[in-house]
JSON list of C-alpha atoms in Angstrom, two decimals:
[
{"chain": "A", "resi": 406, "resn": "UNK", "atom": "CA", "xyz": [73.27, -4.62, 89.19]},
{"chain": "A", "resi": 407, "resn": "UNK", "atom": "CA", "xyz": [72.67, -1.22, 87.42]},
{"chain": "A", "resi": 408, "resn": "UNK", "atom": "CA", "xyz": [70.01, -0.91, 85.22]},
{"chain": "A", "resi": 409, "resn": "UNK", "atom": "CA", "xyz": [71.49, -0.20, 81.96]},
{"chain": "A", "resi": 410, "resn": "UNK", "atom": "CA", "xyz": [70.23, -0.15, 78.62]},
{"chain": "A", "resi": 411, "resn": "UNK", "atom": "CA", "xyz": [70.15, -3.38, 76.64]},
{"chain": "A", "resi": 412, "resn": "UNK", "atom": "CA", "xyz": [72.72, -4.00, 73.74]},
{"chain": "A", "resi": 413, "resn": "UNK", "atom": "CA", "xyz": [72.26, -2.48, 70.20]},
{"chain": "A", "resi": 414, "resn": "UNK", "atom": "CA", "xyz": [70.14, -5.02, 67.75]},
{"chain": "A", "resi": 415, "resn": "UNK", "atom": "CA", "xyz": [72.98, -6.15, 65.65]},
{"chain": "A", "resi": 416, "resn": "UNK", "atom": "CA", "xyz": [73.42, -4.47, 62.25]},
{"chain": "A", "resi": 417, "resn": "UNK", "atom": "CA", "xyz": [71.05, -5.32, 59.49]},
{"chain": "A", "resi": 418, "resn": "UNK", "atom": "CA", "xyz": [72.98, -6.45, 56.35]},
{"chain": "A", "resi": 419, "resn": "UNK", "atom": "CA", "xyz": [72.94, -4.35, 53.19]},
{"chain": "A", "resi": 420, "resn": "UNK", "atom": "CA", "xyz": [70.00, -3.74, 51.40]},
{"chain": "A", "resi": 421, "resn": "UNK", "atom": "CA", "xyz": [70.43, -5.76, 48.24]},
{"chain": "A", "resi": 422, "resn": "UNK", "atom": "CA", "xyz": [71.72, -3.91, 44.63]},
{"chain": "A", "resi": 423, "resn": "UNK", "atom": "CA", "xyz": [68.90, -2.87, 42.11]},
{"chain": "A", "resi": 424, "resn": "UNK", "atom": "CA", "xyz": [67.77, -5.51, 40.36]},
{"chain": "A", "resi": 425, "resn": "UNK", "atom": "CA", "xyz": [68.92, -4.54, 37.17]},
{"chain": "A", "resi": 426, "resn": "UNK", "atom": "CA", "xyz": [72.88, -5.07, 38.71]},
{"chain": "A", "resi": 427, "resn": "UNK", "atom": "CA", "xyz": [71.51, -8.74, 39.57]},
{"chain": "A", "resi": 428, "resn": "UNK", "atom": "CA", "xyz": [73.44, -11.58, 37.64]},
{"chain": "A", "resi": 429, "resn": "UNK", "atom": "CA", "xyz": [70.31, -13.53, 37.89]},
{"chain": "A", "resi": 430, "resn": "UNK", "atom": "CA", "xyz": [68.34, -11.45, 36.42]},
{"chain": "A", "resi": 431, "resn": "UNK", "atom": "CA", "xyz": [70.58, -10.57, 33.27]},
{"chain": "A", "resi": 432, "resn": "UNK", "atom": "CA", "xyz": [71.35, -14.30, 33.31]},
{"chain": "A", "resi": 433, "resn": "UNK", "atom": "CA", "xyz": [67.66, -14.72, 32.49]},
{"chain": "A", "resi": 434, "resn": "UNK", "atom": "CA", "xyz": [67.08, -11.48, 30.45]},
{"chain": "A", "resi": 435, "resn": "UNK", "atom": "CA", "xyz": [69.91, -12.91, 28.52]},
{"chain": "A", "resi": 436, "resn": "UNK", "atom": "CA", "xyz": [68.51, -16.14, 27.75]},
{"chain": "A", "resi": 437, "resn": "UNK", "atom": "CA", "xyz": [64.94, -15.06, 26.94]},
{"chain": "A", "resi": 438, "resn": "UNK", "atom": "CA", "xyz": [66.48, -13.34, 24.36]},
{"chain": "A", "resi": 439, "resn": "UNK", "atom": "CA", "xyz": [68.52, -15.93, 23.10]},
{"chain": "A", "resi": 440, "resn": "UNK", "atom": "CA", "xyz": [65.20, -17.87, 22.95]},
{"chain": "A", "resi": 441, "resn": "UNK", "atom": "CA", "xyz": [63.52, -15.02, 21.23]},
{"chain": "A", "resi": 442, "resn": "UNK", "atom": "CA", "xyz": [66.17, -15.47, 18.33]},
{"chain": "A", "resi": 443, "resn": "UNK", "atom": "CA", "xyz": [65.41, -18.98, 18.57]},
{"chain": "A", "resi": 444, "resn": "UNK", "atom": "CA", "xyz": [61.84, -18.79, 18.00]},
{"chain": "A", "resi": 445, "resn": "UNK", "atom": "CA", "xyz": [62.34, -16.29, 14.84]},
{"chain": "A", "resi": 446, "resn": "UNK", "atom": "CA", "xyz": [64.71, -18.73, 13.31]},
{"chain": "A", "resi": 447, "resn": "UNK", "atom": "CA", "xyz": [62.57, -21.10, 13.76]},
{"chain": "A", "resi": 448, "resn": "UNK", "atom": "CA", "xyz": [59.75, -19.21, 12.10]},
{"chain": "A", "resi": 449, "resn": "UNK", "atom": "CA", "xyz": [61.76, -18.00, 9.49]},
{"chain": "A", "resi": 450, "resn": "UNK", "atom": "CA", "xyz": [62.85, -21.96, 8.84]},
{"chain": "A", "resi": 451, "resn": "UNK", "atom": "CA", "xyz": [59.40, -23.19, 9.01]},
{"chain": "A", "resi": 452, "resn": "UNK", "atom": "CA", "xyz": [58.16, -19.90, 6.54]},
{"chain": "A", "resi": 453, "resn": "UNK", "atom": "CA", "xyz": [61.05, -21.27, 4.01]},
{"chain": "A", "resi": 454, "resn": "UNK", "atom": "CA", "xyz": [59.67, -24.70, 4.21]},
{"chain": "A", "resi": 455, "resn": "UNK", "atom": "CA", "xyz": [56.76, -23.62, 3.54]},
{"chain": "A", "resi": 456, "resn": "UNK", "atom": "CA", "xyz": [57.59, -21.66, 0.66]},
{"chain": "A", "resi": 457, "resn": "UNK", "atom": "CA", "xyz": [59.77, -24.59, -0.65]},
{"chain": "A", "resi": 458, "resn": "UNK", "atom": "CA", "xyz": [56.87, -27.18, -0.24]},
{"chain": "A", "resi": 459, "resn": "UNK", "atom": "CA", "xyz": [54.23, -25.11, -1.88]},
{"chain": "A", "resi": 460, "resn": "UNK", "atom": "CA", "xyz": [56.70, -24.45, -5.13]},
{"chain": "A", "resi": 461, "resn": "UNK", "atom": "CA", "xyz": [57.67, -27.75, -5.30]},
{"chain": "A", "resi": 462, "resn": "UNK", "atom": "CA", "xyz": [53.82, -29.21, -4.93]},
{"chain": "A", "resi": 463, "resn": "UNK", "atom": "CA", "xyz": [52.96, -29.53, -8.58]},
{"chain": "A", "resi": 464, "resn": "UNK", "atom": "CA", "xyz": [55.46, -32.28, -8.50]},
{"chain": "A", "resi": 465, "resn": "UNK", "atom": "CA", "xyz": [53.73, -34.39, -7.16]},
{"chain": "A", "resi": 466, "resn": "UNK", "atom": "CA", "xyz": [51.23, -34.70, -9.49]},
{"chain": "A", "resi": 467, "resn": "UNK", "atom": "CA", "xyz": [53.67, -34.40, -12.52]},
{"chain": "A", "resi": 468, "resn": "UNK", "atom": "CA", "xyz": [56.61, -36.69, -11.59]},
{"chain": "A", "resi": 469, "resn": "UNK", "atom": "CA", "xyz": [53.89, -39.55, -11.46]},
{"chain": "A", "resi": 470, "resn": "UNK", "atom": "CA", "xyz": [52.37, -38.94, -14.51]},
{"chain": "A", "resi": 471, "resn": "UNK", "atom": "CA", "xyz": [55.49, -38.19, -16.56]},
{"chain": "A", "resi": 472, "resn": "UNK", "atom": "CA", "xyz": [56.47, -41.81, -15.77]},
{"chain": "A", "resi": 473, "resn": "UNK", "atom": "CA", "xyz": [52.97, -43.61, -16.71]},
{"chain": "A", "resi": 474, "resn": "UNK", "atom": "CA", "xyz": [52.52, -41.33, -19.61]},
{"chain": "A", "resi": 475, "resn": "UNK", "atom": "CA", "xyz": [56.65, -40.42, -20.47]},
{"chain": "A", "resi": 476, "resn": "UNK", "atom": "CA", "xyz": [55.60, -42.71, -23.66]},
{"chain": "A", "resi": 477, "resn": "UNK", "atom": "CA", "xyz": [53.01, -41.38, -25.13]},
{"chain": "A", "resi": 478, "resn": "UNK", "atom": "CA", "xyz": [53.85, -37.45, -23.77]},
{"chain": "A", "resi": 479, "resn": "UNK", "atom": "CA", "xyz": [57.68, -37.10, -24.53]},
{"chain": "A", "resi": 480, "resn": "UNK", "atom": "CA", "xyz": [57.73, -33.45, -23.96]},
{"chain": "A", "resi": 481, "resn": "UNK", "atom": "CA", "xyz": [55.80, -33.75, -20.92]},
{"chain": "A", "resi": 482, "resn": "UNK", "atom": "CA", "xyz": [59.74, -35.24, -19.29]},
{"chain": "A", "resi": 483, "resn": "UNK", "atom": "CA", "xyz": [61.71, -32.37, -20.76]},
{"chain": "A", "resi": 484, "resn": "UNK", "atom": "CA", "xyz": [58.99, -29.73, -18.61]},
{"chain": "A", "resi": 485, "resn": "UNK", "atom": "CA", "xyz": [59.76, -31.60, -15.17]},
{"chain": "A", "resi": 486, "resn": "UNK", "atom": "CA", "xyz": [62.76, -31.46, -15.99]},
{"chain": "A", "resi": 487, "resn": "UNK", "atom": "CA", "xyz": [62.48, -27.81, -16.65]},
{"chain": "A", "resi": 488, "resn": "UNK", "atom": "CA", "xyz": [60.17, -27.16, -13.78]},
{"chain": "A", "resi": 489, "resn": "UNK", "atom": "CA", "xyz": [62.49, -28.94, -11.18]},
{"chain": "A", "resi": 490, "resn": "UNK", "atom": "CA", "xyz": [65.27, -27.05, -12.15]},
{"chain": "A", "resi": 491, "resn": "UNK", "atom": "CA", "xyz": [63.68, -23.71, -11.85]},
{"chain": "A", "resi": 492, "resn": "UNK", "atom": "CA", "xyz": [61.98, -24.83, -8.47]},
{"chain": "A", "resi": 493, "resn": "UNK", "atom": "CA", "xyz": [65.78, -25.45, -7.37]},
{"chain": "A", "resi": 494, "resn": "UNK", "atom": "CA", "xyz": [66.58, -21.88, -8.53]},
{"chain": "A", "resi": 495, "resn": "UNK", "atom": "CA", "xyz": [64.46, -20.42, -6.74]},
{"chain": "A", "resi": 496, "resn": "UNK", "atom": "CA", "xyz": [65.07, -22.72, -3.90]},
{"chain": "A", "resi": 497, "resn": "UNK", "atom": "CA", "xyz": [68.03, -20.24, -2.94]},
{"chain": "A", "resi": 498, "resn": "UNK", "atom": "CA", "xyz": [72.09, -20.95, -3.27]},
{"chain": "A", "resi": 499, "resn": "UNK", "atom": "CA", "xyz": [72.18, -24.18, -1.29]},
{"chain": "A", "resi": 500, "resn": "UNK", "atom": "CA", "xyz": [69.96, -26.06, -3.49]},
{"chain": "A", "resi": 501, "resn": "UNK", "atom": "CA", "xyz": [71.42, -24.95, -6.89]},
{"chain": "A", "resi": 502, "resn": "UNK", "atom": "CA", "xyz": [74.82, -25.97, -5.11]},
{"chain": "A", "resi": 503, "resn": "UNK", "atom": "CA", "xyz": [73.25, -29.56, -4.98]},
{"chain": "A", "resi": 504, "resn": "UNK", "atom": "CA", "xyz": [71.93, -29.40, -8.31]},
{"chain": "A", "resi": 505, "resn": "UNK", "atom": "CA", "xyz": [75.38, -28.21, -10.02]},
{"chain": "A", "resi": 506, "resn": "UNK", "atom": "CA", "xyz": [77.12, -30.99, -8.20]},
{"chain": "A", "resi": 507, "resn": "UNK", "atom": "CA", "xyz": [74.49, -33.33, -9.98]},
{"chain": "A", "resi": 508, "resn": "UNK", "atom": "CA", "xyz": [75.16, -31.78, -13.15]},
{"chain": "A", "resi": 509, "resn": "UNK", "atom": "CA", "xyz": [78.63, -33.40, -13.46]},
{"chain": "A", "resi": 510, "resn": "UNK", "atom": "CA", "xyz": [77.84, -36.74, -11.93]},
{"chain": "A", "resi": 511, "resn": "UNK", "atom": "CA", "xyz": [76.24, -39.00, -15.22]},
{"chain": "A", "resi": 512, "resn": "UNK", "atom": "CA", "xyz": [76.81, -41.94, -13.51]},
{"chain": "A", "resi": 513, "resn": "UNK", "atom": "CA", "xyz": [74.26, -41.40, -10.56]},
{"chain": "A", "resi": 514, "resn": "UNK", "atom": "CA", "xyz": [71.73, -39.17, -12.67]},
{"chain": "A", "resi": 515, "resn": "UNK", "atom": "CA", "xyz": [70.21, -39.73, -15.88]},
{"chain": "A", "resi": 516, "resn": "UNK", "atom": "CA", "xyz": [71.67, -37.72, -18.55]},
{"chain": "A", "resi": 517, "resn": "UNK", "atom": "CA", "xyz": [68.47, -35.45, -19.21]},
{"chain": "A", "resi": 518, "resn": "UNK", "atom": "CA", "xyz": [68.76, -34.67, -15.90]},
{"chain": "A", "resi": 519, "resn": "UNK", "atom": "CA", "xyz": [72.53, -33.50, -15.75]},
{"chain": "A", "resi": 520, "resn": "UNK", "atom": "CA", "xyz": [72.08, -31.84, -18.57]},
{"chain": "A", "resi": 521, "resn": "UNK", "atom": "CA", "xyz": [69.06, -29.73, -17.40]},
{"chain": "A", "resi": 522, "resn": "UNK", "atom": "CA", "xyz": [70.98, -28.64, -14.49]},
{"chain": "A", "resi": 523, "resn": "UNK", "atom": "CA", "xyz": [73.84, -28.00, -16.53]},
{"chain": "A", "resi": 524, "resn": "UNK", "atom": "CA", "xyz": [72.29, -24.60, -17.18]},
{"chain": "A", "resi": 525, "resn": "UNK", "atom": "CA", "xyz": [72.69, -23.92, -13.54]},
{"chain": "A", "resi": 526, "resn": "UNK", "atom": "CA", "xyz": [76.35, -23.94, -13.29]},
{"chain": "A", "resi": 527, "resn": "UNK", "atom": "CA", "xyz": [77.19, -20.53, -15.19]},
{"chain": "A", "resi": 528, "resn": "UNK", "atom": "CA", "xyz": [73.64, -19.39, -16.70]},
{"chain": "A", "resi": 529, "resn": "UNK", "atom": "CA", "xyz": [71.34, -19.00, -13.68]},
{"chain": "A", "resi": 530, "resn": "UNK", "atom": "CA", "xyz": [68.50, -16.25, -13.95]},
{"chain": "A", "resi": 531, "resn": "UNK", "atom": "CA", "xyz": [70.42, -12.97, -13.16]},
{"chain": "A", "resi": 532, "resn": "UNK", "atom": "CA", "xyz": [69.56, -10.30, -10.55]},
{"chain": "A", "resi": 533, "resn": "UNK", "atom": "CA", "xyz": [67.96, -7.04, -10.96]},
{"chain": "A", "resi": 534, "resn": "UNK", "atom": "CA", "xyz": [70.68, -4.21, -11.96]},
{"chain": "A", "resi": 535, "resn": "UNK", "atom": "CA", "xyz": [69.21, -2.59, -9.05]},
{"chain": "A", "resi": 536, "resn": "UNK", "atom": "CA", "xyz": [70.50, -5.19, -6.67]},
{"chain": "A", "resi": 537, "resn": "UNK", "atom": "CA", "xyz": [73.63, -5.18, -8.05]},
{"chain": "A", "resi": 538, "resn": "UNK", "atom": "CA", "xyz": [74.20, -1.32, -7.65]},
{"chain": "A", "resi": 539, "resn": "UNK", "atom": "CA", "xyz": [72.95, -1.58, -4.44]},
{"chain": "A", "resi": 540, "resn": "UNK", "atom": "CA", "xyz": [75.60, -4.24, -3.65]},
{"chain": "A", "resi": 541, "resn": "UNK", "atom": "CA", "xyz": [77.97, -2.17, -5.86]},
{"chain": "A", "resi": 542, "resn": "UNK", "atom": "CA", "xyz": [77.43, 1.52, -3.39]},
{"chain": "A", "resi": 543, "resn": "UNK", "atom": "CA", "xyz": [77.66, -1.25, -0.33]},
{"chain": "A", "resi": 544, "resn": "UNK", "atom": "CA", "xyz": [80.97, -2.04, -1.04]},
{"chain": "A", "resi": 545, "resn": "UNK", "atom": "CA", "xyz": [82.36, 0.93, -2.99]},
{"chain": "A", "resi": 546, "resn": "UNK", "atom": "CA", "xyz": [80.57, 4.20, -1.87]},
{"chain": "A", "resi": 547, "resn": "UNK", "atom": "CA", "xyz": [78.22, 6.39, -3.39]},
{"chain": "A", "resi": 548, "resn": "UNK", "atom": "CA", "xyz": [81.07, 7.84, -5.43]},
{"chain": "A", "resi": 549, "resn": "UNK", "atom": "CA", "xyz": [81.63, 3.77, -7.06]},
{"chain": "A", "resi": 550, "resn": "UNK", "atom": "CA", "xyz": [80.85, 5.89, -11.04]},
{"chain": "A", "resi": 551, "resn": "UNK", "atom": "CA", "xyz": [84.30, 7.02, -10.27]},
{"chain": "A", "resi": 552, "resn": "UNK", "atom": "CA", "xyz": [85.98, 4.14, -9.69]},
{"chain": "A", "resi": 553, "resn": "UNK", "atom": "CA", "xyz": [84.08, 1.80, -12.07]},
{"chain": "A", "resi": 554, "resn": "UNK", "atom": "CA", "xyz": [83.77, 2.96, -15.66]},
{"chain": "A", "resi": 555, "resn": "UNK", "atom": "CA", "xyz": [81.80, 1.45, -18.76]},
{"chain": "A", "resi": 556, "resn": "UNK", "atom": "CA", "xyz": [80.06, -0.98, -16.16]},
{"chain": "A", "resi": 557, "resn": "UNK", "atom": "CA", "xyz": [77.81, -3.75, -18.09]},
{"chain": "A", "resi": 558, "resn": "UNK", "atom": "CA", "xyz": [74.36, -3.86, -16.86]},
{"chain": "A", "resi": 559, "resn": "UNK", "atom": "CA", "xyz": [73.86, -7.15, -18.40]},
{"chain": "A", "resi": 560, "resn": "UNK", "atom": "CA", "xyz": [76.03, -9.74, -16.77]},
{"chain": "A", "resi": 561, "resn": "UNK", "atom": "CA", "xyz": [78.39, -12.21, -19.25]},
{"chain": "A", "resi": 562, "resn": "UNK", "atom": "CA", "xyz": [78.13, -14.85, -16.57]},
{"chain": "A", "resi": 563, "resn": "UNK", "atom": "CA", "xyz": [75.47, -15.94, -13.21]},
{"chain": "A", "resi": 564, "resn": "UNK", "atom": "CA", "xyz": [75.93, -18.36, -10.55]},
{"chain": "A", "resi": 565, "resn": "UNK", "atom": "CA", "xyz": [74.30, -19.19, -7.65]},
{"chain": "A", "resi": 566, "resn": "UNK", "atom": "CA", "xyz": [76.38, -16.54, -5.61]},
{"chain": "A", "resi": 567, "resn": "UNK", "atom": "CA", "xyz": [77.31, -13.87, -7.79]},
{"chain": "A", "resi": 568, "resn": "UNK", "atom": "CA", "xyz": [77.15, -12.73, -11.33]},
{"chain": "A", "resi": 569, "resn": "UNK", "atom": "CA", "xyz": [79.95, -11.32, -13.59]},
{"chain": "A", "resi": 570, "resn": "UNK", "atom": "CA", "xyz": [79.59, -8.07, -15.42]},
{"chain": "A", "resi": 571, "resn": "UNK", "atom": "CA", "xyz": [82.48, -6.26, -17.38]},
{"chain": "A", "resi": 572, "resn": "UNK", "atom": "CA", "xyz": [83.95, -3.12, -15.94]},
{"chain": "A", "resi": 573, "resn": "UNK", "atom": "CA", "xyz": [87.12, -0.88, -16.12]},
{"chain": "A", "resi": 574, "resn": "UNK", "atom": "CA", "xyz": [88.89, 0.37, -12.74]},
{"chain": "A", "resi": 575, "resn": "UNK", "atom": "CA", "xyz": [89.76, 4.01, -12.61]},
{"chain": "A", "resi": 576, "resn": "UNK", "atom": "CA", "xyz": [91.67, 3.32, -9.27]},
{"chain": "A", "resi": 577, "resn": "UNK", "atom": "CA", "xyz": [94.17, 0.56, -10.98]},
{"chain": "A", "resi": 578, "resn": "UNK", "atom": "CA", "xyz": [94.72, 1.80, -14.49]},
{"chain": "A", "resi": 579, "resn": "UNK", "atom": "CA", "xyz": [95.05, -0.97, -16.84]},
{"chain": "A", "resi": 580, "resn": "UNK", "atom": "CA", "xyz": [92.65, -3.17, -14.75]},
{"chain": "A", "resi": 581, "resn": "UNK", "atom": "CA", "xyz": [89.83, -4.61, -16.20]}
]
């Protein structure tokens, strides 16, 4: 027998990539921050709630007694009526959706109601002018005075979406 040396160790596998090359791990980094957008939708739900609820609260006292006192307080109606309607305004497009569907259906409403969220179909509360130029550079460019003459700050018409002003288009003559 001859006395040689024993046999190499056998080769140690690879050292593992970085962690940051790991599927796992940007498996998992990738969910947390789906469940980070989760959570803030969530919030941002429960803060509109919120917000909805605590508008709509004086309701609750005044829905009651406009039907025990609707008799003697007539005008006391036409204000929840008013109220609701601005509550649903404010309320956001969704809601004044709703209510304009309401508006044309007389047989399932009462007819004070339909007609108190009649207003909402083309005569909602208008936005800022400020908002609307901002929307205006947004979609034009700063340069939109050049393509837009005589705009209307005031709006003829306001829905739940957008409002209508008058204008004249420099870049289609006869446009308006």
């Amino acid at each position: 027998r001859s006395l040689s040396p024993p046999p190499p160790p056998p080769p140690y596998p690879p050292p593992p990539p970085p962690l940051h090359h790991d599927y796992r791990v940007h498996s998992l980094l990738h969910s947390l921050q789906r469940s980070k957008r989760w959570w803030r939708r969530l919030i941002r739900a429960a803060k509109r709630a919120g917000y909805i609820l605590l508008i709509s609260s004086p309701l609750i006292v005044a829905v009651p007694a406009m039907w025990l006192f609707g008799d003697r307080w007539p005008e006391l109606e036409d204000k929840v009526w008013d109220y609701l309607a601005h509550i649903i305004e404010k309320s956001g497009p969704t809601f004044i959706k709703l209510a304009q569907w309401a508006a044309t259906r007389e047989d399932l409403f009462p007819v004070k109601v339909t007609a108190k969220f009649a207003r909402l179909q083309d005569r909602n509360n208008p936005h800022s002018w400020e908002e609307t130029e901002a929307a205006i550079v947004a979609n034009l460019g700063a340069d939109w005075r050049k393509k837009l003459t005589a705009v209307t700050e005031k709006p003829i018409g306001s829905g739940c979406i957008a409002q209508v002003l008058l204008s004249s288009c420099t870049m289609h003559p006869g446009l308006q």
